[in-house]
GROMACS .gro file of C-alpha atoms in nm:
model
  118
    1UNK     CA    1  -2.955   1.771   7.510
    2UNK     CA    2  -2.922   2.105   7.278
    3UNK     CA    3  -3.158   2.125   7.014
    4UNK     CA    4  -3.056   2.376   6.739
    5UNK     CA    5  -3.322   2.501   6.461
    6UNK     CA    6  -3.210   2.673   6.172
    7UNK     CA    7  -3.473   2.852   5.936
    8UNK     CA    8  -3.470   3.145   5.721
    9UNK     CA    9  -3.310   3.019   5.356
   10UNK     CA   10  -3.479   2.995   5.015
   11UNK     CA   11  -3.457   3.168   4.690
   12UNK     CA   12  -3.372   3.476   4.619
   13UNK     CA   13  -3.252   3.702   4.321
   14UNK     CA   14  -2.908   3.851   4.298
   15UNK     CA   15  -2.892   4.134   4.492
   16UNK     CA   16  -3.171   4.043   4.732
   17UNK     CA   17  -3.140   4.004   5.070
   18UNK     CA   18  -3.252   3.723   5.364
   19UNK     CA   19  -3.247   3.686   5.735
   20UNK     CA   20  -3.168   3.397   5.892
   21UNK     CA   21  -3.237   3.276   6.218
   22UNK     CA   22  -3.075   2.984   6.439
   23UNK     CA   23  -3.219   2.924   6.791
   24UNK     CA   24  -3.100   2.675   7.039
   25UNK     CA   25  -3.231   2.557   7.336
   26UNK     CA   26  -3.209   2.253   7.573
   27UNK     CA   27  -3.202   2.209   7.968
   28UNK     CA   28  -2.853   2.251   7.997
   29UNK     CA   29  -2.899   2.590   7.981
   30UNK     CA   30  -3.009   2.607   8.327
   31UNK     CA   31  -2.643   2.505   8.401
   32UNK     CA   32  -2.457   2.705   8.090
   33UNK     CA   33  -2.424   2.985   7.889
   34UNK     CA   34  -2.367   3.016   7.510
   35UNK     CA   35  -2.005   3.209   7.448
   36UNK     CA   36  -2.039   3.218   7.083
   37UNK     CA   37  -2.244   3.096   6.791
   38UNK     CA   38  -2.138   3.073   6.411
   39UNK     CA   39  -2.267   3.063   6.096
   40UNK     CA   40  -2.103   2.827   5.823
   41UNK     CA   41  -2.167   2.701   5.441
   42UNK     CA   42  -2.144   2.456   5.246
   43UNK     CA   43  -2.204   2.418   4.877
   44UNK     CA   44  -2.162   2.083   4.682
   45UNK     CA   45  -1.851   1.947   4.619
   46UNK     CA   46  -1.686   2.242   4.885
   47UNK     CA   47  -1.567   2.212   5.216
   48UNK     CA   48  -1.784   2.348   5.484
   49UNK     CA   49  -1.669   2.696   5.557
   50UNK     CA   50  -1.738   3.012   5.812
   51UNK     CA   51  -1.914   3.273   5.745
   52UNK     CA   52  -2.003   3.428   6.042
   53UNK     CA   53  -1.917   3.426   6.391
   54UNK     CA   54  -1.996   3.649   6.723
   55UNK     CA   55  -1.959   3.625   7.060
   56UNK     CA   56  -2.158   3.742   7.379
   57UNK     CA   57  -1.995   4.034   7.428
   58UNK     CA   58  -2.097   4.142   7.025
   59UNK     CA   59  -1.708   4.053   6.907
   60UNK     CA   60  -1.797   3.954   6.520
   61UNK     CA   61  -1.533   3.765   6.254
   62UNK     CA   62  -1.629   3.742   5.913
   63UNK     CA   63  -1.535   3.588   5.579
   64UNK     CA   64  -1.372   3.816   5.372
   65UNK     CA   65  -1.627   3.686   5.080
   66UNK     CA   66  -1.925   3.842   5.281
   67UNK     CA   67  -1.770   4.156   5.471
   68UNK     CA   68  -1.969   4.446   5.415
   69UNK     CA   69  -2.288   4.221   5.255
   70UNK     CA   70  -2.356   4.021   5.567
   71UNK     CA   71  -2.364   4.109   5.950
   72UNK     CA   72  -2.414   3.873   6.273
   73UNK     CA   73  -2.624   3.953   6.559
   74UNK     CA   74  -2.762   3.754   6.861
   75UNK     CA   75  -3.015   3.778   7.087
   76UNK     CA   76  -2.858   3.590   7.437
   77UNK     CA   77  -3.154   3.583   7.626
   78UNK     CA   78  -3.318   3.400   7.406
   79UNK     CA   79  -2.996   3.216   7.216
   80UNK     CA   80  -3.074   3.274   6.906
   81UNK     CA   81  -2.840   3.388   6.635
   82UNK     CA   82  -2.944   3.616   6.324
   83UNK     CA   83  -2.753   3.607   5.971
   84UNK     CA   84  -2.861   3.918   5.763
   85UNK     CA   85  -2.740   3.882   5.415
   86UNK     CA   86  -2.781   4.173   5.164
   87UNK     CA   87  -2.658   4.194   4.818
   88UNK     CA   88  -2.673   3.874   4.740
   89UNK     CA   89  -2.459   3.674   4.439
   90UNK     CA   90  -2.504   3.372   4.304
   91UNK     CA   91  -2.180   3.225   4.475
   92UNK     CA   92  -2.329   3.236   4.830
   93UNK     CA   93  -2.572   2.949   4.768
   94UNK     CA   94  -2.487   2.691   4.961
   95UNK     CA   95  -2.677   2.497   5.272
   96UNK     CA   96  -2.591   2.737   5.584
   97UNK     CA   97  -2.540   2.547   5.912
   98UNK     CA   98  -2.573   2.684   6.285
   99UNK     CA   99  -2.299   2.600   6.504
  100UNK     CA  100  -2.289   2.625   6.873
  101UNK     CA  101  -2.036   2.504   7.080
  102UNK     CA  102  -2.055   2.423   7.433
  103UNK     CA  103  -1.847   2.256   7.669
  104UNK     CA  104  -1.610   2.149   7.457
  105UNK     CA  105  -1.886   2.005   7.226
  106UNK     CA  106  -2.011   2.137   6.844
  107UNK     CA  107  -2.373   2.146   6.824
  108UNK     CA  108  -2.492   2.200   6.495
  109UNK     CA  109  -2.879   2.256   6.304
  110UNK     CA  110  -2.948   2.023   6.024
  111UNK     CA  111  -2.883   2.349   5.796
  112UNK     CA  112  -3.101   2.562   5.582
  113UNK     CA  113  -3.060   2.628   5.225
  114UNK     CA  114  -3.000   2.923   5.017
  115UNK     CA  115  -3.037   2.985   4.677
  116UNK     CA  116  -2.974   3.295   4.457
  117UNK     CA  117  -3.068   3.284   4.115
  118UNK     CA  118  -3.246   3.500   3.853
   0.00000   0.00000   0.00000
């Protein structure tokens, strides 16, 4: 079984900045690898949406709402994912999920939420 642990969110003034971190783990990485992890949103009455995505080779996509506020890194030997978010507005609150996908599967974090306010 994958466990994934999102934790990082909170509140925060416009144009502050947060890290957030996601780390999975689980015996079936004796077995597997993790080829990419994600970053995704959701705010109330919205649709869940990307934010943030890279591979393990360091390949990053990014919503065009957060390119050049936000950047994705990873840390593969210890499978954990980092979402640093600087310059902050109020539209990016929203509960921001972990996704990891493996083996055909979507393995997700029960989310962590961020909030941007004065």
């Amino acid at each position: 079984q994958v466990r994934v642990v999102e934790s990082g969110g909170g509140l925060v003034q416009p144009g502050g900045s947060l890290r957030l971190s996601c780390a999975a783990s689980g015996s079936i990485f004796s077995i597997v690898s993790i080829n990419a992890m994600g970053w995704y949103r959701q705010a109330p009455g919205k649709e869940r949406e990307l934010v943030a995505a890279i591979t393990n080779t360091g390949s990053t996509n990014y919503a065009d709402s957060v390119k050049g506020r936000f950047t994705i890194s990873r840390d593969n030997a210890k499978n954990t994912v980092y979402l640093h978010m600087n310059s902050l507005k109020p539209e990016d609150t929203a509960a921001y999920y972990c996704n990891v996908p493996i083996v055909g599967y979507d393995y997700w974090g029960q989310g962590t939420q961020v909030t941007v306010s004065s």
